[in-house]
Coordinates of C-alpha atoms (C1' of nucleotides) in Angstrom, one line a residue:
Chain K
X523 CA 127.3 -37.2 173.3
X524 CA 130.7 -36.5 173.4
X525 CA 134.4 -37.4 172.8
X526 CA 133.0 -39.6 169.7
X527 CA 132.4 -38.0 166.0
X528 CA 133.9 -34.9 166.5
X529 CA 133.8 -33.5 163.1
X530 CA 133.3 -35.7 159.9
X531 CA 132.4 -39.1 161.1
X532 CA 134.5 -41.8 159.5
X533 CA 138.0 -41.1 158.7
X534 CA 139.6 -38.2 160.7
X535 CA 140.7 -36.6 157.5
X536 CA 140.3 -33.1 157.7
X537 CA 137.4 -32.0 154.8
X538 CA 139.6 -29.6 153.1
X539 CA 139.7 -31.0 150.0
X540 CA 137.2 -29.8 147.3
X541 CA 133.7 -28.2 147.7
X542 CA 130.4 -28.8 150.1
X543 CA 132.4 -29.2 153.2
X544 CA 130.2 -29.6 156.5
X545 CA 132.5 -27.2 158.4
X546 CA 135.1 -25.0 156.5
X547 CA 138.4 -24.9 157.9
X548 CA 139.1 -22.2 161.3
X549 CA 141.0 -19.2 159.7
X550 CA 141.0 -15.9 161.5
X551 CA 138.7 -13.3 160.2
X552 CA 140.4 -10.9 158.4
X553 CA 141.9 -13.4 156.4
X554 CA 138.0 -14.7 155.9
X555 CA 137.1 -11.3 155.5
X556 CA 139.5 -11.3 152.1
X557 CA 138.4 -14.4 150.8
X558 CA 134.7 -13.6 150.9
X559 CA 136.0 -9.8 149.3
X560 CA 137.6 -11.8 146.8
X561 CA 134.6 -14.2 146.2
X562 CA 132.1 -11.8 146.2
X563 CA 133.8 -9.4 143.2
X564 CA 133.3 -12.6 141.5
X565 CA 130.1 -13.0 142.1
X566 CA 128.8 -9.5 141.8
X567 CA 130.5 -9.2 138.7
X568 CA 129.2 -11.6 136.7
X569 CA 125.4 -11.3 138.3
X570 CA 125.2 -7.6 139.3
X571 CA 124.0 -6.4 142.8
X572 CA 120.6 -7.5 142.3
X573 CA 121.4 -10.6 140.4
X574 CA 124.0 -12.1 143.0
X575 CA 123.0 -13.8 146.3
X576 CA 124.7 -13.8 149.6
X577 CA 124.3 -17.6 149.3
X578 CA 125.9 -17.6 146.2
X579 CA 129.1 -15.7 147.8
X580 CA 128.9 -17.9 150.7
X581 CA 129.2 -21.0 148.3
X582 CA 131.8 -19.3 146.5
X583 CA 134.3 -18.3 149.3
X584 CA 133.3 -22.1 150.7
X585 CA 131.6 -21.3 154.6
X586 CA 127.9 -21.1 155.0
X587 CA 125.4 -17.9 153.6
X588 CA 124.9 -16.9 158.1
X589 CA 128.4 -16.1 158.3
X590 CA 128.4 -14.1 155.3
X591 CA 125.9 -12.1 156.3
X592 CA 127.0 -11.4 160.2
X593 CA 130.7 -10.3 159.1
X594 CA 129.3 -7.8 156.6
X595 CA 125.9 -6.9 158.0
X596 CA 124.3 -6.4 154.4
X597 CA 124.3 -7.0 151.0
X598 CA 124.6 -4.0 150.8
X599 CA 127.8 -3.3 152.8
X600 CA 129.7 -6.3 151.3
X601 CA 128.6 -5.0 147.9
X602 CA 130.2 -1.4 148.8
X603 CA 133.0 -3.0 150.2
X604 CA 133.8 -5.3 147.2
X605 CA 133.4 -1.9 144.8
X606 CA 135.9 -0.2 146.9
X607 CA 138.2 -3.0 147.1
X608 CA 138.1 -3.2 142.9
X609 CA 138.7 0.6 143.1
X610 CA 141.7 0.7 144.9
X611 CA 143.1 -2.1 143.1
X612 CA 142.1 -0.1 140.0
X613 CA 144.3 3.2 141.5
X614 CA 147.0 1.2 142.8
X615 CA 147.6 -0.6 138.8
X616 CA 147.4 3.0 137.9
X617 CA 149.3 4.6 140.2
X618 CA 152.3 1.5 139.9
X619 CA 152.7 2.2 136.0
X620 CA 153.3 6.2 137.0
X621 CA 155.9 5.2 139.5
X622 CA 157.8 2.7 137.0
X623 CA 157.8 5.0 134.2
X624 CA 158.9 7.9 136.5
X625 CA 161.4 6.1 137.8
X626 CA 162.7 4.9 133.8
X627 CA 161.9 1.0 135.1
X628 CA 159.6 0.7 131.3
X629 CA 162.7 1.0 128.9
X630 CA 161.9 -2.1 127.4
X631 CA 157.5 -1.2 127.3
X632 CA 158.6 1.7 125.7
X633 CA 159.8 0.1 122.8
X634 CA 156.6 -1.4 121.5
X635 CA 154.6 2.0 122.3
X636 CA 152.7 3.4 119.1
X637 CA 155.0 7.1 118.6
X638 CA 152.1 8.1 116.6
X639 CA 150.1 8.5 119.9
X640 CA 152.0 11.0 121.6
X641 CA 156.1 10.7 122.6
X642 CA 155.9 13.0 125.8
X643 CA 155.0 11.6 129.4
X644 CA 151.4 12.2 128.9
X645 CA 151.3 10.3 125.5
X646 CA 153.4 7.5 126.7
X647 CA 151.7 7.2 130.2
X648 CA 148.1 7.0 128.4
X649 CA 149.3 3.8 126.1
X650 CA 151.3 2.0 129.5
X651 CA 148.1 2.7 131.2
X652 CA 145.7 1.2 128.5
X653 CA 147.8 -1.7 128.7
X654 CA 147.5 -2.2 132.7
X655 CA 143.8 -1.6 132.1
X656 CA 144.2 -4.5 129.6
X657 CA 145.4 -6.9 132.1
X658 CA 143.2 -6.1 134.5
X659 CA 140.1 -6.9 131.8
X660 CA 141.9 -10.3 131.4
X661 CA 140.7 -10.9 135.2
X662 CA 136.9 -10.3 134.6
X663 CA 136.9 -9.5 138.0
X664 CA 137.6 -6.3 139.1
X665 CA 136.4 -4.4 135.7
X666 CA 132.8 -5.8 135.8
X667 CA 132.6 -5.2 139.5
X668 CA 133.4 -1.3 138.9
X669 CA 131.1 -1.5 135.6
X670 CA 128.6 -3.5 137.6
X671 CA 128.1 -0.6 140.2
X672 CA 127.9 1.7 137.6
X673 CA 124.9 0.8 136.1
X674 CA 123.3 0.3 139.6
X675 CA 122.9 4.1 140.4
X676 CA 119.6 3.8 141.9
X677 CA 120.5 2.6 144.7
X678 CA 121.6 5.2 146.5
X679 CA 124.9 3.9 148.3
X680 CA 125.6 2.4 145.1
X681 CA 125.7 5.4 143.0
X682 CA 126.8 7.5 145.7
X683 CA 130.1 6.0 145.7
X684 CA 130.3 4.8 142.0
X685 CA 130.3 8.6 141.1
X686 CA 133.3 9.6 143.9
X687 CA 135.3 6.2 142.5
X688 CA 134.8 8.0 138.5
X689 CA 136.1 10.4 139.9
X690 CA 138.7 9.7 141.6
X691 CA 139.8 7.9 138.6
X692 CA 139.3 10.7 136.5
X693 CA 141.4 13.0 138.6
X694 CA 144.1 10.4 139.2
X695 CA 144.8 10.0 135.3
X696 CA 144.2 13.9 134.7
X697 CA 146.6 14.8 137.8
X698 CA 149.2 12.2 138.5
X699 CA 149.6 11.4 134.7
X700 CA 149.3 14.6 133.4
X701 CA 146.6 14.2 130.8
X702 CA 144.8 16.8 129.5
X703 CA 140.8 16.4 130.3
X704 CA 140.1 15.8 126.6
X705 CA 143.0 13.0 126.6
X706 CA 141.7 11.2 129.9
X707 CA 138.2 11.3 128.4
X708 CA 139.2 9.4 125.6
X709 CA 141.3 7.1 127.8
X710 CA 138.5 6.0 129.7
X711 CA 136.2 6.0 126.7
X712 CA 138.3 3.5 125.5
X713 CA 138.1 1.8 128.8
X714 CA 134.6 1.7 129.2
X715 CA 134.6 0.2 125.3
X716 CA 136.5 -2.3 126.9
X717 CA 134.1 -2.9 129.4
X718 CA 131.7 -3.6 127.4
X719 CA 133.1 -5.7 125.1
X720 CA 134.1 -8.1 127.8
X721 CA 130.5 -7.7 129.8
X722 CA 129.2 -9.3 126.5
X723 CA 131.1 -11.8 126.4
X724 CA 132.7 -11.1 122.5
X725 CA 135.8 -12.8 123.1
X726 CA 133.3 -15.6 123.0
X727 CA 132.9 -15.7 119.9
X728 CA 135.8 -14.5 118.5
X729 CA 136.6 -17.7 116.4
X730 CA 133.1 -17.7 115.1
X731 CA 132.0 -13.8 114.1
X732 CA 134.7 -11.9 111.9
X733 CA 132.8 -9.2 113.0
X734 CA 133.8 -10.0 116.6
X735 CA 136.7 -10.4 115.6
X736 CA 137.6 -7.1 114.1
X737 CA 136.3 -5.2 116.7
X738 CA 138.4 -7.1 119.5
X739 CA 141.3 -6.5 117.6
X740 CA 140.7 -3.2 116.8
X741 CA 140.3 -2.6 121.2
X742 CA 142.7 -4.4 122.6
X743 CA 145.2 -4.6 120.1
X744 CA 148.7 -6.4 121.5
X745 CA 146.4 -7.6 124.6
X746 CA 143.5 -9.3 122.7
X747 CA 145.7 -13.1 123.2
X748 CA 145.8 -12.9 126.5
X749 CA 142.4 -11.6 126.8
X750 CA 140.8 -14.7 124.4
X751 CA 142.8 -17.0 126.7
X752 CA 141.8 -15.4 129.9
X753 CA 138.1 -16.3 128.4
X754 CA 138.6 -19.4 127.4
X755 CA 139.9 -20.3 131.0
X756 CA 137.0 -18.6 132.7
X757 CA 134.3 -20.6 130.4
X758 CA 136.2 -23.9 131.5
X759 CA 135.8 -23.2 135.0
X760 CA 132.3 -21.9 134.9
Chain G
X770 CA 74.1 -9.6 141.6
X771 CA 73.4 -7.7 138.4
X772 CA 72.5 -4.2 136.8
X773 CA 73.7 -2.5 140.3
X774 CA 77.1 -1.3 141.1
X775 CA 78.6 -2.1 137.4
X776 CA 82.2 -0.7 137.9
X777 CA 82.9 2.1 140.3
X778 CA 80.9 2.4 143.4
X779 CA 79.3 6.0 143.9
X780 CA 79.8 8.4 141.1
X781 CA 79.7 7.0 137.4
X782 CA 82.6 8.6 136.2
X783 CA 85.5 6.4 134.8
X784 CA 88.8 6.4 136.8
X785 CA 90.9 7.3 133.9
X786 CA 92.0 10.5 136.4
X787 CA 95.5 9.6 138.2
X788 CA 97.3 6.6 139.4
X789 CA 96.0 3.3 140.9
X790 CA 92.5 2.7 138.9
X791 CA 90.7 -0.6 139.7
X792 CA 90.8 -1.2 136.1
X793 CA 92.7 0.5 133.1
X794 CA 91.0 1.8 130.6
X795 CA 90.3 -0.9 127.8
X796 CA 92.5 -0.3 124.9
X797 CA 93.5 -2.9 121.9
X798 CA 96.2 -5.5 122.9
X799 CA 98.8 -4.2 120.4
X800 CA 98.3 -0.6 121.8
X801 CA 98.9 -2.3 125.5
X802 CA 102.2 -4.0 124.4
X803 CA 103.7 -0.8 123.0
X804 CA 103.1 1.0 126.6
X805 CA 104.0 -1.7 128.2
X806 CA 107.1 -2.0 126.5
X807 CA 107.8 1.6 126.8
X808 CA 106.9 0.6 131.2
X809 CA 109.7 -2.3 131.0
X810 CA 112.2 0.4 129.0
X811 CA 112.2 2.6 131.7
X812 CA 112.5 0.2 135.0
X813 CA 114.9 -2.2 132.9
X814 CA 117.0 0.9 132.2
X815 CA 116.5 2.3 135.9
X816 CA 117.1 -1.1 138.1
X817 CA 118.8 -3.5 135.6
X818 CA 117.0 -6.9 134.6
X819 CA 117.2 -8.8 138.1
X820 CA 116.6 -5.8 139.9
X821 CA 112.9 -4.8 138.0
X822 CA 109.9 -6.6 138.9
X823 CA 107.1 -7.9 136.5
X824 CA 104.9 -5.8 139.4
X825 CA 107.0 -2.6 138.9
X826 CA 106.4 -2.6 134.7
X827 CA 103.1 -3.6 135.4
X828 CA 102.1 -0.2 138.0
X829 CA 104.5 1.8 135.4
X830 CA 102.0 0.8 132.8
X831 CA 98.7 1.0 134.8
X832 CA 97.8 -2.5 134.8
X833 CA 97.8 -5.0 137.0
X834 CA 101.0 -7.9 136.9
X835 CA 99.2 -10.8 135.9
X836 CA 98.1 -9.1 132.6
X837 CA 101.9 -8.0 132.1
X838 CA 102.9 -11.5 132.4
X839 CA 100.3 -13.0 130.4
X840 CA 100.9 -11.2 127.6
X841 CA 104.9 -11.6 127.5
X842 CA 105.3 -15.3 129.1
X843 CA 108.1 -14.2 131.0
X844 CA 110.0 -11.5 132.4
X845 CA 112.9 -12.7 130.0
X846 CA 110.6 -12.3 127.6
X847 CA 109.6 -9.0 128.4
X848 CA 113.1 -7.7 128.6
X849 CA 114.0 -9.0 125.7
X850 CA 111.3 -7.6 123.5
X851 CA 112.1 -4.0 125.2
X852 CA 115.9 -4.5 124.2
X853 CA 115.3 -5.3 120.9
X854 CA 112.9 -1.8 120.7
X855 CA 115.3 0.2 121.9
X856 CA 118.0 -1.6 119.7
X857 CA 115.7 -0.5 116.8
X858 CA 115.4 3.0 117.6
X859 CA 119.2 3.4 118.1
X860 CA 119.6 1.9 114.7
X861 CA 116.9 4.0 113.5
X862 CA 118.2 7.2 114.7
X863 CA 121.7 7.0 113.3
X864 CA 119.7 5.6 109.7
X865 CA 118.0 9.0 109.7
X866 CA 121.2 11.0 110.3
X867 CA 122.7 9.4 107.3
X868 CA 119.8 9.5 105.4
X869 CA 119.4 13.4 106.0
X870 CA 123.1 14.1 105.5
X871 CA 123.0 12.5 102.0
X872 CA 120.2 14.0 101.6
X873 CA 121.6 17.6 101.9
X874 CA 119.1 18.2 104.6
X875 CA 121.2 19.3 107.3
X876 CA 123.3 22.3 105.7
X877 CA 122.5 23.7 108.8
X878 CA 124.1 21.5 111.5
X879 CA 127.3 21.5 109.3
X880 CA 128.3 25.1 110.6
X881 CA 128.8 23.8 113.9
X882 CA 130.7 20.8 113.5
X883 CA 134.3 20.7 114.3
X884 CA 136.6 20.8 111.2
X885 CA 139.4 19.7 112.4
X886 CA 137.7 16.1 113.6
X887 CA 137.3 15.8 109.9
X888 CA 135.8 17.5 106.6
X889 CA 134.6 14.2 104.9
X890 CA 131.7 12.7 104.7
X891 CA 133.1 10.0 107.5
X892 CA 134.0 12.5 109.6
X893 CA 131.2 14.7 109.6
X894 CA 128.6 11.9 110.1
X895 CA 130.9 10.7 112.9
X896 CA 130.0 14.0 114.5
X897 CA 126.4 14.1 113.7
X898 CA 125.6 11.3 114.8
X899 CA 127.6 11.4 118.3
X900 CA 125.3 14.4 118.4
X901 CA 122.2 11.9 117.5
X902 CA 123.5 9.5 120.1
X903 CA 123.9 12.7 123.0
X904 CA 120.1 13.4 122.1
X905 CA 119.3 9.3 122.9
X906 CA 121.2 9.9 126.3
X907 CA 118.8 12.8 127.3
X908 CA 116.2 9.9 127.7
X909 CA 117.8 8.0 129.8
X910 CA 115.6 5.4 128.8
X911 CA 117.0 3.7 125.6
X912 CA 120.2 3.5 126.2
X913 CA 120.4 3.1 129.8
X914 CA 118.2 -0.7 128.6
X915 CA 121.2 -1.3 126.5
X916 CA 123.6 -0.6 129.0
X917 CA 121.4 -3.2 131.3
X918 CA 121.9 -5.5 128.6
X919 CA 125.3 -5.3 128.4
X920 CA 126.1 -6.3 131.8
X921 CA 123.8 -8.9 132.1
X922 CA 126.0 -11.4 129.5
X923 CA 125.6 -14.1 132.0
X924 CA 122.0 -14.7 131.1
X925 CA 122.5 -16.6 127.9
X926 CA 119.5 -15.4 126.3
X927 CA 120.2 -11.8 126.9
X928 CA 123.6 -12.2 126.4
X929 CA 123.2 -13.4 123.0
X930 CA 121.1 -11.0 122.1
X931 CA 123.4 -8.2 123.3
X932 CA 126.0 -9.2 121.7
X933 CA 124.2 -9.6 118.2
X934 CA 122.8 -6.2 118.9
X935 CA 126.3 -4.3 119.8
X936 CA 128.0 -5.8 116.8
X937 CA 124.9 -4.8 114.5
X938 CA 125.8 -1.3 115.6
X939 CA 129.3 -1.6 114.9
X940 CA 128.1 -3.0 111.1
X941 CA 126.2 -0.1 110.8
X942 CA 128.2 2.4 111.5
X943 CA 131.4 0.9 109.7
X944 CA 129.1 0.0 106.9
X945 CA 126.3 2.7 106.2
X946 CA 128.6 5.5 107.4
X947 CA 131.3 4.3 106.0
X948 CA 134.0 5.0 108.9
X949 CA 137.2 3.3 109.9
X950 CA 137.3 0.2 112.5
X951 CA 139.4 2.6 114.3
X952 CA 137.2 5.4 113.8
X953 CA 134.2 3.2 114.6
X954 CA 135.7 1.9 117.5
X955 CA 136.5 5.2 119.2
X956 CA 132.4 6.4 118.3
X957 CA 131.6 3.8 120.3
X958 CA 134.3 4.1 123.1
X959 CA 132.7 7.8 123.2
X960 CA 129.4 6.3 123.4
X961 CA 130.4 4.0 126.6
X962 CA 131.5 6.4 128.1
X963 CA 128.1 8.8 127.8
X964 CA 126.2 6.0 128.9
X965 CA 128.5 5.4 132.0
X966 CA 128.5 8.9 133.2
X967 CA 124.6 8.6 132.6
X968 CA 124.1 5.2 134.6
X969 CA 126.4 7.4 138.0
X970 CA 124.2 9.9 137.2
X971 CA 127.0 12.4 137.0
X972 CA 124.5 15.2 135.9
X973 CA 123.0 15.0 139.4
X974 CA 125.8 16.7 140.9
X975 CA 127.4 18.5 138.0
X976 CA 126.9 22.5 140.1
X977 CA 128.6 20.8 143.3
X978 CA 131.7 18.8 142.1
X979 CA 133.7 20.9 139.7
X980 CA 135.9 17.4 138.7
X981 CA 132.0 16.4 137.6
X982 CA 131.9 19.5 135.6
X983 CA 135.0 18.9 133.8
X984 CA 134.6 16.1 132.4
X985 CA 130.5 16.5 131.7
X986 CA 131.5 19.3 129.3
X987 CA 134.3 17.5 127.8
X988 CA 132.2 15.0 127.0
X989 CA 128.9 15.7 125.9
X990 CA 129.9 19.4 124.6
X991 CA 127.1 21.4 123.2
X992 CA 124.9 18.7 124.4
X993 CA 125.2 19.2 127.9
X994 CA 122.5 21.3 128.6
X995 CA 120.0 19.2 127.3
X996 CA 121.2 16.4 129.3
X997 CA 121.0 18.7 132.1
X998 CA 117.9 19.7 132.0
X999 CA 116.1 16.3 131.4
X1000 CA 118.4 14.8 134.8
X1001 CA 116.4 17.7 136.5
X1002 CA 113.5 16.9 134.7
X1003 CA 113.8 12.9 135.6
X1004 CA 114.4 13.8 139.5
X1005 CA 111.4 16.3 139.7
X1006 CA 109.9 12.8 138.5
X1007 CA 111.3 10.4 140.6
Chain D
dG793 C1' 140.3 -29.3 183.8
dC794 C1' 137.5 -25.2 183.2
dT795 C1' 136.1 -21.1 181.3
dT796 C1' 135.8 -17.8 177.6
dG797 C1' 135.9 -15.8 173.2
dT798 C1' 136.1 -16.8 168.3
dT799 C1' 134.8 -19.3 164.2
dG800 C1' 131.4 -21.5 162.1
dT801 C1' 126.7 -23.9 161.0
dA802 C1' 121.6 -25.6 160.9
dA803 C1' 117.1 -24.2 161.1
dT804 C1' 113.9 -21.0 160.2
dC805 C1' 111.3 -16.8 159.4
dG806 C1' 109.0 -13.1 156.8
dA807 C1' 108.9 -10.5 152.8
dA808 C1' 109.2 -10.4 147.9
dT809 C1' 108.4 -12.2 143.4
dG810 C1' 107.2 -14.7 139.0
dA811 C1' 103.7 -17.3 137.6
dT812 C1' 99.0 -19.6 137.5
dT813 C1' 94.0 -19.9 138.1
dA814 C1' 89.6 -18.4 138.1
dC815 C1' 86.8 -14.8 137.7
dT816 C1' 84.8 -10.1 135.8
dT817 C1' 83.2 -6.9 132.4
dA818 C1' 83.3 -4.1 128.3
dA819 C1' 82.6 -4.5 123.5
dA820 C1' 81.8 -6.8 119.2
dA821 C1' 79.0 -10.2 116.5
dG822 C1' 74.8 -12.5 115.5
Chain S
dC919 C1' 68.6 -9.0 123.2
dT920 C1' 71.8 -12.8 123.3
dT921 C1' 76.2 -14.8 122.6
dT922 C1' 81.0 -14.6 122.2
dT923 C1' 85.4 -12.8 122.4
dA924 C1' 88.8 -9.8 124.1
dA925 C1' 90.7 -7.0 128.0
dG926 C1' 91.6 -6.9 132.5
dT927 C1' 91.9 -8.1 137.7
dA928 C1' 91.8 -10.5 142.5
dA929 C1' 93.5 -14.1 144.9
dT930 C1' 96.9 -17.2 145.6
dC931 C1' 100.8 -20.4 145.2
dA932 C1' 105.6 -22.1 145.3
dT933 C1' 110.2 -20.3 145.4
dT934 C1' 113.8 -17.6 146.6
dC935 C1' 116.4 -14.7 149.5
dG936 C1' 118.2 -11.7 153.2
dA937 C1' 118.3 -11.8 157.8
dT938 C1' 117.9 -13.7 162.6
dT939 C1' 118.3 -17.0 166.3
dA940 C1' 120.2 -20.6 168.6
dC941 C1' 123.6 -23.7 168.8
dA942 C1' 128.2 -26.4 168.0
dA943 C1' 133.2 -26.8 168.2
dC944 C1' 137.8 -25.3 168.4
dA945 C1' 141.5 -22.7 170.6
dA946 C1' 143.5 -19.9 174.1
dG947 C1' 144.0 -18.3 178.8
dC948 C1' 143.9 -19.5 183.6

DNA sequence: GCTTGTTGTAATCGAATGATTACTTAAAAG
DNA sequence: CTTTTAAGTAATCATTCGATTACAACAAGC
């Protein structure tokens, strides 16, 4: 038993083409590591914590549920690792628009700003900022991993580091933008709207509700086409 | 086998004491579903939809699991029949805030609005019924069961029927009100944003993070207290 | 070639869970 | 008192799921 059918028997094609492979292809961990984060945030934010399996991530990020579960431990700790992985992306987005606009790289953003909402840094920064929240809803990733861990704050762990990552979030905008705390509550009111809207599903059945439709236009405003397309991409692929 | 040992071995008092009785006390089936449904609010709200077991509503409610299932079908079923209860009592809340306003019945509550969010009749109800909605948060229950709903889209039944739900709100409160999309849309951003701090249970540490304190105050105002005091009421209660 | 560590899987196990079945027993009906 | 119906449970079943164990195969060092 040996030297003969080494890995797929027949042709001595590697299986890399599409899904169900007997063996996925040898990468080094930490680059598995990343592709399991990034299958997971998938995962656990469309299901939830206790809605998502490590089977399910395993599928996802293509290798079997075992290997899953020995890099990371636990659900658990792929779970807390996923949330903070969203969060820093979250931060960086965040910190990125502060840097451009600081550094007067947002000329040409500045000119489709609402001057009704505030002319100064702080007014300018919340609308730049509201927009890079938009893009990141487009992704349907990230935001309904955070959102996701929000509403789990009964697990412990879970909630634990949901609140510090609010938090940090809150004090980010407040500090590093210069918001007042009644402006950054309203910014991430508006985020958390957002949220919502997308955790629903209403871009859905934007075509089909005028209702719907108001509303979403009403949120996201100059972001809502790329948002409905973002959907409609995401439903195609399942 | 008859005429001895009935129910309870030894004494013949009925076990409607404390927890874990052989058998609940009998009680009509329509009384039943209204405590069970108030059980499912409560552990849907606390642990999400895939995270609650039919056994968990069940020892909530002080029955046993197969009775909880027999008389829903299905967990789905269950959940669904608890979101649509708390759906109602939103509805009905912010109903009887309009009602009493044009009524003249709350003369009272008008001294201690904020003028300058508006002297109108949109803008005051905006603010009494934010206040309505703060009171709903002190419960944790109601609106933490929404908030399960909303992030559980991917379950097409619930989905659907959170979405129907959210935009019924938004009807309401455009129509019956009589606000703004815009000012509609921010209500409802405020309201996200109650719900979130409740689901990280940010009360929970509001005397040891000051950052927590901040923005608790900012955003739920005179209500805070309340909402403290029923967080220390919920964890003396477990 | 031989060894060794790394990457990966198949098989399986125990606990949890939604649901079903069959059975009690209190109360209403006659 | 007897019968019937409604309220409720114990026992159990088939799945599902997170985790464990044991093993296979590829690559690098020697």
């Amino acid at each position: 038993m040996s030297s003969v059918a080494k890995k797929t028997a027949g042709t001595g094609a590697p299986e890399t083409g599409s899904s169900s492979q007997a063996t996925a292809e040898r990468i080094p961990a930490a680059q598995r590591r990343e592709l399991i984060l990034e299958a997971a945030t998938g995962v656990f934010a469309e299901r939830g914590y206790a809605g998502s399996t490590t089977d399910r991530v395993a599928k996802a990020a293509g290798i079997s549920q075992p290997y899953v579960v020995r890099m990371f431990g636990t659900k658990e700790t792929l779970f807390l690792e996923a949330l903070d992985r969203a969060q820093g992306k979250l931060l960086r987005a965040f910190r990125d628009v502060i840097a451009a606009y600081d550094a007067g790289e947002l000329a040409e953003e500045l000119q489709h700003l609402d001057p009704a909402a505030g002319s100064g840094r702080p007014g300018q920064l919340k609308q730049l900022m509201a927009i890079a929240y938009a893009d990141l809803v487009a992704d349907r990733g990230i935001l309904m991993m955070l959102m996701q861990a929000f509403v789990a704050g009964h697990e412990p762990a879970i909630g634990a580091r949901a609140r510090e990552g609010f938090l940090d979030i809150y004090r980010l905008v407040r500090d590093e933008a210069g918001l007042s705390p009644e402006t950054v509550r309203d910014f991430l009111a508006q985020g958390m709207l957002m949220n919502t809207l997308i955790g629903i599903r209403l871009p859905e059945v934007y075509e089909q509700d005028p209702t719907a439709e108001e509303l979403l236009e009403c949120t996201l405003r100059s972001k809502l086409p790329m948002v409905l397309k973002a959907s409609k991409a995401q439903r195609r692929a399942g």
